[in-house]
Structure formats: structure tokens, C-alpha cells
Coordinates of C-alpha atoms in Angstrom, one line a residue:
Chain T
M1 CA 15.2 -22.3 6.7
S2 CA 18.0 -22.2 4.2
W3 CA 17.9 -18.6 3.2
P4 CA 21.6 -17.7 3.5
A5 CA 22.3 -20.3 0.8
Q6 CA 19.7 -18.6 -1.4
V7 CA 21.3 -15.2 -1.6
T8 CA 24.2 -16.2 -3.8
G9 CA 22.6 -15.2 -7.1
Q10 CA 21.7 -11.7 -8.2
R11 CA 18.0 -12.3 -7.8
V12 CA 16.5 -13.5 -4.6
S13 CA 14.3 -16.6 -4.6
A14 CA 10.5 -16.3 -4.0
E15 CA 11.0 -18.1 -0.7
L16 CA 13.4 -15.4 0.5
Y17 CA 11.3 -12.6 -0.9
V18 CA 8.3 -13.8 1.0
E19 CA 10.4 -14.3 4.2
V20 CA 11.4 -10.7 4.0
Q21 CA 7.7 -9.7 3.6
Q22 CA 6.8 -11.7 6.6
F23 CA 9.7 -10.3 8.6
Y24 CA 8.3 -6.7 8.1
A25 CA 4.8 -8.0 8.9
R26 CA 6.1 -9.2 12.3
Q27 CA 8.4 -6.2 12.9
M28 CA 6.4 -3.1 12.1
P29 CA 3.2 -3.9 14.1
L30 CA 5.4 -4.1 17.2
L31 CA 6.4 -0.5 16.7
E32 CA 2.8 0.5 15.9
E33 CA 1.7 -1.2 19.1
R34 CA 4.5 0.5 21.1
R35 CA 6.0 -2.8 22.1
L36 CA 9.4 -1.1 21.9
E37 CA 11.6 -3.8 23.5
E38 CA 10.2 -6.5 21.2
F39 CA 10.5 -4.2 18.2
L40 CA 14.2 -3.5 18.9
E41 CA 14.8 -7.3 19.3
T42 CA 14.2 -7.4 15.5
F43 CA 17.3 -5.2 15.2
T44 CA 20.9 -6.4 15.7
E45 CA 22.5 -5.3 19.0
D46 CA 24.3 -2.5 17.1
G47 CA 21.4 -1.7 14.9
S48 CA 20.9 1.9 13.7
I49 CA 18.2 4.2 12.4
E50 CA 19.2 7.4 10.5
H51 CA 17.0 10.1 9.1
R52 CA 18.1 12.4 6.2
P53 CA 18.3 15.1 5.3
G54 CA 19.1 17.2 8.3
G55 CA 18.1 14.5 10.8
W56 CA 19.8 12.3 13.2
R57 CA 21.4 8.8 13.5
I58 CA 21.0 6.7 16.6
E59 CA 22.9 3.4 17.0
G60 CA 22.4 0.5 19.4
R61 CA 19.3 -1.0 20.9
E62 CA 19.7 0.8 24.2
Q63 CA 20.1 4.2 22.6
L64 CA 17.2 3.5 20.3
L65 CA 15.0 2.4 23.2
A66 CA 15.8 5.6 25.2
E67 CA 14.8 7.7 22.2
M68 CA 11.7 5.8 21.4
R69 CA 10.4 5.7 25.0
Q70 CA 10.3 9.5 25.0
R71 CA 8.9 10.0 21.6
R72 CA 6.5 7.2 20.7
G73 CA 3.7 8.2 23.1
D74 CA 0.5 6.5 23.9
P75 CA -2.7 6.3 21.8
D76 CA -4.8 6.5 24.9
Q77 CA -3.3 9.8 26.1
P78 CA -4.8 13.1 25.0
L79 CA -3.8 14.2 21.5
V80 CA -0.3 15.7 21.4
E81 CA -0.2 19.5 20.9
E82 CA 0.9 20.6 17.4
V83 CA 4.6 19.9 17.2
S84 CA 7.3 19.1 14.7
A85 CA 9.7 16.2 14.9
R86 CA 12.6 18.4 15.7
E87 CA 10.8 20.4 18.4
A88 CA 9.5 17.1 20.0
R89 CA 13.1 16.0 20.4
E90 CA 14.3 19.3 21.8
K91 CA 11.4 19.7 24.2
N92 CA 11.1 15.9 25.0
I93 CA 7.5 15.7 23.8
A94 CA 5.7 12.4 23.2
Y95 CA 5.2 12.9 19.5
Y96 CA 2.5 10.3 18.9
D97 CA 0.3 10.7 22.0
G98 CA -3.3 10.3 21.0
L99 CA -2.5 8.8 17.7
V100 CA -2.6 5.3 16.1
Y101 CA 0.1 5.4 13.5
R102 CA 0.6 2.8 10.8
Y103 CA 3.4 2.3 8.3
W104 CA 2.6 1.6 4.7
F105 CA 5.4 0.1 2.6
D106 CA 5.5 -0.4 -1.1
R107 CA 7.8 -1.1 -4.0
M108 CA 10.0 -3.4 -2.0
R109 CA 13.3 -4.3 -3.8
V110 CA 15.3 -7.1 -2.2
E111 CA 19.0 -7.6 -3.2
P112 CA 21.6 -9.9 -1.8
L113 CA 24.8 -8.1 -0.5
G114 CA 26.7 -11.3 0.1
E115 CA 27.7 -13.0 3.4
G116 CA 24.0 -13.5 4.3
A117 CA 23.1 -9.8 4.2
L118 CA 20.3 -8.2 2.2
R119 CA 19.7 -4.7 1.0
V120 CA 15.9 -3.9 1.1
R121 CA 14.7 -0.7 -0.5
Y122 CA 11.2 0.5 -0.2
Q123 CA 9.0 3.6 0.0
A124 CA 7.0 4.3 3.1
I125 CA 4.2 6.6 4.3
V126 CA 2.9 6.9 7.9
S127 CA -0.9 7.3 8.5
M128 CA -2.1 8.7 11.7
T129 CA -5.6 8.1 13.0
D130 CA -6.7 10.1 16.0
F131 CA -9.4 9.3 18.6
A132 CA -12.1 11.0 16.6
G133 CA -11.2 9.1 13.4
K134 CA -9.4 11.9 11.6
V135 CA -6.7 10.5 9.2
S136 CA -3.6 12.4 8.2
F137 CA -0.3 11.4 6.6
E138 CA 3.4 12.2 7.2
P139 CA 5.4 13.2 4.2
T140 CA 6.6 10.2 2.1
T141 CA 10.0 8.6 2.5
V142 CA 12.4 6.2 0.8
V143 CA 13.9 3.6 3.2
E144 CA 17.0 1.5 2.7
D145 CA 17.5 -1.3 5.2
V146 CA 20.3 -3.8 5.6
L147 CA 19.1 -7.1 7.0
V148 CA 21.3 -9.9 8.2
G149 CA 20.5 -13.5 9.0
V150 CA 21.6 -14.9 12.3
E151 CA 20.8 -18.5 13.2
G152 CA 18.0 -18.6 10.6
E153 CA 16.3 -15.3 11.7
L154 CA 16.4 -12.0 10.0
Y155 CA 17.4 -8.8 11.8
T156 CA 17.7 -5.2 10.8
R157 CA 21.2 -4.0 11.0
S158 CA 20.6 -0.5 9.7
R159 CA 17.7 1.6 8.5
L160 CA 18.3 4.8 6.5
V161 CA 15.2 6.9 6.0
T162 CA 15.4 9.6 3.3
H163 CA 12.5 12.0 3.6
D164 CA 10.9 13.4 0.4
S165 CA 10.5 16.8 1.9
P166 CA 13.7 18.6 3.0
N167 CA 11.6 20.3 5.7
W168 CA 10.1 17.2 7.1
A169 CA 11.6 17.6 10.6
D170 CA 10.1 21.1 11.0
K171 CA 6.7 20.2 9.7
I172 CA 3.8 20.1 12.2
H173 CA 3.0 16.4 11.9
N174 CA -0.6 16.5 13.2
P175 CA -2.1 19.7 11.9
S176 CA -5.7 20.2 13.0
Chain U
M1 CA -2.9 -27.0 -6.0
S2 CA -1.5 -28.7 -3.0
W3 CA -1.8 -26.0 -0.5
P4 CA -3.4 -27.9 2.4
A5 CA -0.3 -30.0 2.5
Q6 CA 1.9 -26.9 2.7
V7 CA 0.4 -25.6 5.9
T8 CA 1.9 -28.2 8.2
G9 CA 5.0 -26.1 9.1
Q10 CA 5.1 -22.9 11.1
R11 CA 6.0 -20.8 8.1
V12 CA 4.0 -20.8 5.0
S13 CA 5.6 -21.6 1.6
A14 CA 6.1 -18.9 -1.0
E15 CA 3.6 -20.6 -3.2
L16 CA 0.9 -20.4 -0.5
Y17 CA 1.8 -16.8 0.5
V18 CA 1.4 -15.8 -3.2
E19 CA -1.9 -17.7 -3.5
V20 CA -3.2 -15.8 -0.5
Q21 CA -2.2 -12.5 -2.2
Q22 CA -3.9 -13.5 -5.4
F23 CA -7.0 -14.6 -3.4
Y24 CA -7.4 -11.0 -2.1
A25 CA -6.6 -9.6 -5.5
R26 CA -9.6 -11.5 -6.8
Q27 CA -11.9 -11.0 -3.8
M28 CA -11.7 -7.3 -2.9
P29 CA -12.3 -5.8 -6.4
L30 CA -15.6 -7.7 -6.4
L31 CA -16.6 -5.7 -3.3
E32 CA -15.3 -2.5 -4.8
E33 CA -17.2 -3.1 -8.0
R34 CA -20.4 -3.9 -5.9
R35 CA -20.5 -7.4 -7.3
L36 CA -21.9 -8.5 -4.0
E37 CA -23.1 -12.0 -4.8
E38 CA -19.7 -12.8 -6.4
F39 CA -17.9 -11.2 -3.5
L40 CA -19.8 -13.3 -1.0
E41 CA -19.1 -16.5 -2.9
T42 CA -15.5 -16.0 -1.8
F43 CA -16.8 -16.5 1.8
T44 CA -17.9 -19.8 3.2
E45 CA -21.7 -20.3 3.5
D46 CA -21.5 -19.4 7.2
G47 CA -18.9 -16.7 6.7
S48 CA -18.9 -13.7 9.1
I49 CA -17.8 -10.1 9.3
E50 CA -17.4 -8.4 12.6
H51 CA -16.5 -4.8 13.4
R52 CA -14.9 -3.8 16.7
P53 CA -15.1 -1.8 19.0
G54 CA -18.8 -1.0 19.4
G55 CA -19.7 -2.4 16.0
W56 CA -21.7 -5.4 14.8
R57 CA -21.2 -9.0 13.7
I58 CA -23.1 -10.5 10.7
E59 CA -23.0 -14.1 9.9
G60 CA -24.0 -16.0 6.8
R61 CA -23.9 -15.2 3.1
E62 CA -27.6 -14.3 3.0
Q63 CA -27.4 -12.0 6.0
L64 CA -24.3 -10.3 4.7
L65 CA -25.9 -9.8 1.3
A66 CA -29.0 -8.2 2.8
E67 CA -26.8 -5.8 4.8
M68 CA -24.5 -5.0 1.9
R69 CA -27.3 -4.4 -0.6
Q70 CA -28.5 -1.6 1.6
R71 CA -25.2 0.0 2.4
R72 CA -22.8 -0.4 -0.5
G73 CA -24.5 2.1 -2.7
D74 CA -23.8 3.1 -6.3
P75 CA -20.9 5.2 -7.6
D76 CA -23.1 6.7 -10.3
Q77 CA -25.7 7.9 -7.8
P78 CA -25.4 11.5 -6.3
L79 CA -23.0 11.7 -3.5
V80 CA -24.4 10.4 -0.2
E81 CA -25.2 13.1 2.4
E82 CA -22.8 13.4 5.3
V83 CA -23.5 10.4 7.4
S84 CA -21.8 8.1 9.9
A85 CA -21.6 4.3 9.6
R86 CA -23.9 3.9 12.6
E87 CA -26.5 6.4 11.3
A88 CA -26.4 4.8 7.8
R89 CA -27.4 1.5 9.4
E90 CA -30.1 3.0 11.6
K91 CA -31.6 5.1 8.8
N92 CA -30.9 2.6 6.0
I93 CA -28.8 5.0 3.9
A94 CA -26.6 3.8 1.0
Y95 CA -23.4 4.7 2.7
Y96 CA -21.2 4.7 -0.4
D97 CA -23.4 6.3 -3.0
G98 CA -21.4 8.6 -5.3
L99 CA -18.1 7.2 -4.2
V100 CA -15.5 4.7 -5.6
Y101 CA -14.0 3.1 -2.6
R102 CA -10.8 1.0 -2.7
Y103 CA -9.2 -1.1 0.0
W104 CA -5.5 -0.9 0.6
F105 CA -3.9 -3.7 2.6
D106 CA -0.4 -4.0 3.9
R107 CA 1.7 -5.9 6.3
M108 CA 0.1 -9.2 5.6
R109 CA 1.0 -12.0 7.9
V110 CA 0.0 -15.5 7.0
E111 CA 0.0 -18.3 9.5
P112 CA -1.2 -21.9 9.4
L113 CA -3.9 -22.8 11.9
G114 CA -3.9 -26.6 11.1
E115 CA -6.6 -28.6 9.2
G116 CA -6.2 -26.5 6.1
A117 CA -7.1 -23.2 7.7
L118 CA -5.0 -20.0 7.7
R119 CA -5.0 -16.9 9.9
V120 CA -4.2 -13.8 7.9
R121 CA -3.5 -10.6 9.7
Y122 CA -3.2 -7.3 7.9
Q123 CA -3.8 -3.6 8.2
A124 CA -6.3 -1.8 5.9
I125 CA -7.3 1.7 4.9
V126 CA -10.2 2.6 2.6
S127 CA -9.8 5.4 0.1
M128 CA -12.9 7.2 -1.3
T129 CA -12.8 9.0 -4.6
D130 CA -15.8 11.1 -5.5
F131 CA -17.2 12.2 -8.8
A132 CA -15.1 15.4 -8.8
G133 CA -12.0 13.5 -7.9
K134 CA -11.7 14.4 -4.2
V135 CA -9.9 11.7 -2.2
S136 CA -10.6 11.0 1.4
F137 CA -9.7 8.1 3.7
E138 CA -11.6 6.1 6.4
P139 CA -9.8 5.6 9.7
T140 CA -7.2 2.8 9.6
T141 CA -8.0 -0.7 10.8
V142 CA -6.4 -4.0 11.6
V143 CA -8.1 -7.1 10.1
E144 CA -7.8 -10.8 11.1
D145 CA -9.2 -13.3 8.6
V146 CA -9.6 -17.0 8.9
L147 CA -9.3 -18.6 5.4
V148 CA -10.1 -22.2 4.7
G149 CA -9.3 -24.3 1.6
V150 CA -12.2 -26.2 0.1
E151 CA -11.5 -28.4 -2.9
G152 CA -8.4 -26.4 -3.8
E153 CA -10.0 -22.9 -3.4
L154 CA -9.6 -20.5 -0.6
Y155 CA -12.6 -19.0 1.2
T156 CA -13.0 -16.5 4.0
R157 CA -14.6 -18.1 7.0
S158 CA -14.4 -15.0 9.3
R159 CA -13.3 -11.4 9.1
L160 CA -12.7 -9.4 12.3
V161 CA -12.1 -5.7 11.7
T162 CA -10.6 -3.8 14.6
H163 CA -10.9 0.0 14.0
D164 CA -8.0 2.2 15.2
S165 CA -10.4 4.9 16.2
P166 CA -12.9 4.0 19.0
N167 CA -15.3 6.5 17.4
W168 CA -15.1 5.1 13.9
A169 CA -18.8 4.3 13.7
D170 CA -19.9 7.8 14.6
K171 CA -17.5 9.6 12.3
I172 CA -18.8 11.4 9.2
H173 CA -17.0 9.2 6.6
N174 CA -17.2 11.6 3.7
P175 CA -16.7 15.1 5.1
S176 CA -16.9 17.9 2.6
Chain W
M1 CA 15.4 -17.3 -15.4
S2 CA 12.9 -19.7 -16.8
W3 CA 9.7 -17.6 -16.5
P4 CA 8.3 -18.0 -20.0
A5 CA 8.1 -21.7 -19.3
Q6 CA 6.2 -21.0 -16.1
V7 CA 3.2 -19.2 -17.6
T8 CA 1.6 -22.2 -19.2
G9 CA -0.8 -22.9 -16.3
Q10 CA -3.6 -20.8 -15.2
R11 CA -2.0 -19.7 -12.0
V12 CA 1.5 -18.1 -12.0
S13 CA 4.2 -19.6 -9.9
A14 CA 5.5 -17.8 -6.8
E15 CA 8.8 -17.2 -8.6
L16 CA 7.1 -15.4 -11.4
Y17 CA 4.8 -13.5 -9.1
V18 CA 7.8 -12.2 -7.1
E19 CA 9.6 -11.4 -10.3
V20 CA 6.7 -9.2 -11.4
Q21 CA 6.8 -7.5 -8.0
Q22 CA 10.5 -6.8 -8.4
F23 CA 10.0 -5.6 -11.9
Y24 CA 7.7 -2.8 -10.7
A25 CA 10.1 -2.1 -7.8
R26 CA 12.7 -1.4 -10.4
Q27 CA 10.5 0.4 -12.9
M28 CA 8.4 2.9 -10.9
P29 CA 11.2 4.6 -8.9
L30 CA 12.8 5.5 -12.2
L31 CA 9.6 7.5 -13.1
E32 CA 9.5 9.0 -9.6
E33 CA 13.1 10.0 -9.9
R34 CA 12.4 11.5 -13.4
R35 CA 15.0 9.1 -15.0
L36 CA 12.7 9.1 -18.0
E37 CA 14.9 7.4 -20.6
E38 CA 15.7 4.6 -18.1
F39 CA 12.0 4.3 -17.2
L40 CA 11.0 4.0 -20.8
E41 CA 13.7 1.3 -21.4
T42 CA 11.4 -0.9 -19.2
F43 CA 8.8 -0.5 -21.9
T44 CA 8.9 -2.3 -25.3
E45 CA 9.9 0.0 -28.2
D46 CA 6.2 0.3 -29.2
G47 CA 5.0 0.5 -25.6
S48 CA 1.9 2.5 -24.9
I49 CA 0.2 4.4 -22.1
E50 CA -3.5 5.2 -22.2
H51 CA -5.7 7.1 -19.8
R52 CA -9.5 6.6 -19.6
P53 CA -12.1 8.0 -19.6
G54 CA -11.7 11.1 -21.7
G55 CA -7.9 10.9 -21.7
W56 CA -5.2 10.2 -24.3
R57 CA -3.2 7.3 -25.6
I58 CA 0.5 7.7 -26.5
E59 CA 2.5 5.0 -28.2
G60 CA 6.2 4.5 -28.7
R61 CA 9.2 5.3 -26.5
E62 CA 10.0 8.5 -28.4
Q63 CA 6.5 9.8 -28.2
L64 CA 6.2 8.9 -24.5
L65 CA 9.6 10.6 -23.8
A66 CA 8.5 13.8 -25.5
E67 CA 5.3 13.9 -23.5
M68 CA 7.0 13.1 -20.2
R69 CA 9.8 15.6 -20.6
Q70 CA 7.3 18.4 -20.7
R71 CA 5.0 17.2 -18.0
R72 CA 7.1 15.4 -15.3
G73 CA 8.7 18.5 -13.9
D74 CA 11.4 18.9 -11.3
P75 CA 11.0 18.6 -7.5
D76 CA 13.6 21.3 -7.0
Q77 CA 11.7 23.9 -9.0
P78 CA 9.1 26.1 -7.4
L79 CA 5.7 24.4 -6.8
V80 CA 3.6 24.3 -10.0
E81 CA 0.6 26.7 -10.1
E82 CA -2.8 25.1 -9.5
V83 CA -3.5 23.2 -12.7
S84 CA -5.4 20.2 -14.0
A85 CA -3.9 17.4 -16.1
R86 CA -5.7 18.6 -19.2
E87 CA -4.7 22.2 -18.8
A88 CA -1.1 21.2 -18.2
R89 CA -1.1 19.4 -21.6
E90 CA -2.8 22.2 -23.4
K91 CA -0.5 24.9 -22.0
N92 CA 2.6 22.8 -21.8
I93 CA 3.0 23.2 -18.0
A94 CA 5.4 21.0 -16.0
Y95 CA 2.7 19.3 -13.9
Y96 CA 4.9 18.0 -11.1
D97 CA 7.3 20.9 -10.5
G98 CA 8.0 21.2 -6.8
L99 CA 6.5 17.8 -6.0
V100 CA 7.9 14.4 -5.1
Y101 CA 5.3 12.0 -6.4
R102 CA 5.2 8.3 -5.4
Y103 CA 3.0 5.5 -6.9
W104 CA 1.3 3.1 -4.5
F105 CA 0.1 -0.2 -6.0
D106 CA -2.1 -2.8 -4.4
R107 CA -4.2 -5.8 -5.2
M108 CA -1.9 -7.1 -7.9
R109 CA -3.3 -9.9 -10.0
V110 CA -1.0 -11.7 -12.4
E111 CA -2.4 -13.8 -15.2
P112 CA -0.6 -15.6 -18.1
L113 CA -1.8 -14.6 -21.5
G114 CA 0.2 -17.2 -23.4
E115 CA 3.3 -16.7 -25.6
G116 CA 5.3 -15.3 -22.7
A117 CA 2.9 -12.4 -22.0
L118 CA 1.3 -11.5 -18.7
R119 CA -1.7 -9.4 -17.8
V120 CA -1.2 -7.6 -14.5
R121 CA -4.1 -5.8 -12.9
Y122 CA -3.7 -3.5 -9.9
Q123 CA -5.1 -0.4 -8.3
A124 CA -2.9 2.7 -7.9
I125 CA -2.9 6.0 -6.1
V126 CA -0.3 8.7 -6.4
S127 CA 0.9 10.7 -3.4
M128 CA 2.5 14.1 -3.7
T129 CA 4.8 15.5 -1.1
D130 CA 5.7 19.2 -1.5
F131 CA 8.7 21.1 -0.3
A132 CA 7.0 22.0 3.0
G133 CA 5.9 18.4 3.6
K134 CA 2.3 18.8 2.7
V135 CA 0.9 15.5 1.4
S136 CA -2.0 15.1 -1.1
F137 CA -3.3 12.3 -3.3
E138 CA -4.5 12.0 -6.9
P139 CA -7.8 10.2 -7.4
T140 CA -7.5 6.4 -7.4
T141 CA -7.1 4.4 -10.6
V142 CA -7.2 0.8 -11.8
V143 CA -4.4 -0.2 -14.1
E144 CA -4.1 -3.0 -16.5
D145 CA -0.6 -3.7 -17.9
V146 CA 0.5 -6.3 -20.5
L147 CA 4.1 -7.4 -19.8
V148 CA 6.2 -9.4 -22.1
G149 CA 9.4 -11.3 -21.5
V150 CA 12.3 -10.7 -24.0
E151 CA 15.5 -12.6 -23.5
G152 CA 14.7 -13.2 -19.8
E153 CA 13.7 -9.6 -18.9
L154 CA 10.2 -8.3 -18.4
Y155 CA 9.0 -5.2 -20.3
T156 CA 5.7 -3.3 -20.3
R157 CA 4.0 -3.5 -23.7
S158 CA 0.9 -1.5 -22.7
R159 CA -0.5 0.3 -19.7
L160 CA -4.2 1.2 -19.5
V161 CA -5.1 3.5 -16.6
T162 CA -8.8 3.8 -15.8
H163 CA -9.4 6.7 -13.4
D164 CA -12.1 6.3 -10.7
S165 CA -13.2 9.8 -11.2
P166 CA -14.7 10.7 -14.6
N167 CA -13.5 14.3 -14.0
W168 CA -9.9 13.3 -13.1
A169 CA -8.3 15.2 -16.0
D170 CA -10.0 18.5 -15.1
K171 CA -9.3 18.3 -11.3
I172 CA -6.7 20.6 -9.8
H173 CA -4.2 18.1 -8.8
N174 CA -2.3 20.1 -6.2
P175 CA -5.0 22.1 -4.4
S176 CA -3.6 24.5 -1.7

């Protein structure tokens, strides 16, 4: 794979664009399946995830793992009570218990940043399917990732999630 | 088209990845438009569709056509009564009468299986728009297809749909 | 960029397909962010947008700008009253006040038309996230664009939006 050589121009090659697509197609199902250690191995050691506005920023695989272990829940557990993202963090509630969540990305823009790094901008929405089959959606977001190539593999160095609702963190995410 | 030669490595080429995208962009609108014979011509003669968990597996173009003719309905008919997928099969109800359904795919992962075959894994959600414009969604799924190339064209040999809700088949799919 | 040379065959190259993806990834966020002049600069001077069935066709950047300025609204304004698309046009109501709307495309089919033009067919759904985080969806559509290349850049010459609900224009688009 020669992708670091391909990012010298202003437009990325089709090969690199497709590799980025396939990277996310490997990465995100790991999060959806709660394979948290494997998911975080697709981040750099100092990788970070930040939520705006009024959210939080967590840096480092260990710190991200600690946060995710407490929040990501289990689809086979009973459905989580009605709770907001902020309340779930404060009260240590497994936010996604009883839910299968899936991320839907669109409008992916891939731009070279130089030195083998890429900026990837996309919009995202999370669907939640509960045990009975009810489907609901979290508010939409715009995400900006920085990806880096290390020994021929892509890794996420940072993920900045900007929520389209300023009240996203206080919204009940699974209203009945 | 030289795609069978391209599937020898572990990663697919951009050309093949794009060809797979375009394959689905041709295939799925045929199902949405109820052009069932043409849709099934994008499957191999022995092509199969299976739904899990607790679902059914149908093999062969003729068998699939018989099933689809009875279930796929007509958007210009009155809206189907409230019904589940299982009940629609048992009572022979045209499940999608009065509805325009669209499939939304994401997170497509394309992997060579050797001998010109590909495994394509993606997540899918079905939207339903009724006559009045009301939009609803079926529970999310993960799909695994095997595609094969025959004389330069791709065909679906098998489609395995794993539903994210264990109760998907008993859910009312068009709740008012 | 050599894309006009690439459209001579019946199938588009991966490079061109990816360029089309990146074109929409630049174009549509401009509309979502209400950067209307910049959005319309991605259309040709005589570019047109048409809505079917029972809708309207507007041609020319100036005419499109006048229409959009009155309809596209401001996410930081109070939420628009319950209104249909047709009523919003008749009463000059800012249809999207208080809403962040995002377009979701899928099933993109890219075909060369000759002379450097492309036909792009896709399905689209619009999500709306309000201030409180409530998410709703407009009825689904199928879109057919004609893109042209001018001095190495793609532009939309025409956009034909066919709505899946015949009553789309009279539907309340932000029901409470």
C-alpha cells in the first residue's frame, strides 16, 4: 500500500478514498459490536474523541476504554431507563443497554494534511433498534477526523463531533 | 472489465470497489420499483436470500419470484393493514401495499473470497414513505452477500440478512 | 484532472466516481449551512431545480437564490410553525427556521452522457434536527442530476427531484 505517497496533491486518489471507506467499514462495526479494545486499536495511542458544544474531550486509549466500558452497555441487557448523555455520565449509567446502535455516515470529504495525515469530514446519525424492533435516531452531527498512516495502516488520531442540536447532551436519547 | 484478476490480493482495488457500489445502485432500485424479474436477474440462478434469527431461507430465482410477487405489493394500492412480516407470509398479505420503500446501505466492506467471488458486508435500513408522506423505518440489519462474476458481470449468489431485533418478524412494520 | 477524457466508455472510472462523491461532499454542506451563493456557484449559470409531481421548476442562479433566500431559514431562529412546502411558498415562510437539515444520499449511479456530461441518479432523504434534538425526516425522493465539467471542475446543470409521496408538497414537514 503506497498511500502516504498519494497524499501529496490536493485531491486524493480513488485508491486512497476507497481505503478510507474501508477503514471506517472495519472500524465502526467494532464499536457497534462493543468490541471496545479492538475499536480503540484503530485509534493512535494518544487518540482523542471530543463532543461539542458543551461536551467533553477524552484523550488516550486507556481513558477512552474506561469511559466506553461504562457507557456502551449491552444489547442483551434490559432497555436502559430514559436518560440523557450527560446524566448517564454523571450517574454512571450504561447508556446503550438494550439497544443495537448503528452509525450512518454520509458526505465524506477526504483531504490530505501533509506528512501522511488526512482530514476526513462527514455527517453522522446514530440509529437505535431496541429488542422489540422500535427504531429511533439520535440528533445529527458533523464529524471531523484526523487519520494518520503508520506502517501502511490508517489510524484515527482525533475525532471531533459537533452536534447539530445545542441541547444534545440533555436530550433523552431513547424516548418511549 | 478485468475484475476477476483484481481480487487476488487481500484488498480490493478502487475499480472493483466502485464496480460493487454501482452494482448495488443498479440492483436495489429494481426491487424498490417492484421490477421483480429484473431484480432477480441480478442473482445467480440458484441465488438465495435468508433472514435470521427466526426467519426463512429461499433459494432459486423461481422460488424467490413466487415469494416476492405475493409480498412486495404495489405503492398505488391502499395502504396495507397493520401486519408483521411473519403474519404477512402466513396470511399471504402484500406487505408493502401503499408504501414506497427504499433501502439505505452503509459501511460496505468488500473482500475477495478467491475464484472470482467477493464477500460484501454492509448494514441496511429500510425507509417506508406512504401516500400522505409519513416516513417510518424497519429495524436495522447487517447483510452479508456473496457476489460472483460471470462473463464480466456481478451477480448475487447469496444474501444473509441478520436483523438487529430478535423480534423483527413479529413487529408491526407500518405502525400508524 | 482528466475526467472528460474518462467518460467515453459506458462505465465510469473509479477516479471519476470518487470525484463525483467528493463534488457532492463539497456541494451539499454549503446548502445545509445556508451558504446559498456558494452553493449556487456549484451550479451552472443556467442551472435548474425541479420538483415532481405537482411541484415547480426554477432556472438560473439568480432565480434560485431569490427562492432559497426566502425559504431556507435560519437554524438560530425560533422553530418555524407547522407548515407545508406549498404553503411556505405561497405565504413566504422561512420553511427551515429553527432546524438543522441534512441530506442523506445513497445508491449513486454515475453514467456518462457524452460531451463531458454525466447523469447521476441517487435516492435522498432529508433529516431535520431541531433545537431540542428532536429528529424527523422528510419523505424520500429519487434525484437525477446532470453534471457538466467546465475547466476541470464539476457543476450541476439540472436537478430533478421526484418525491415518493404524491402529497409531499402538502405535508406538514415538521410535525410536533
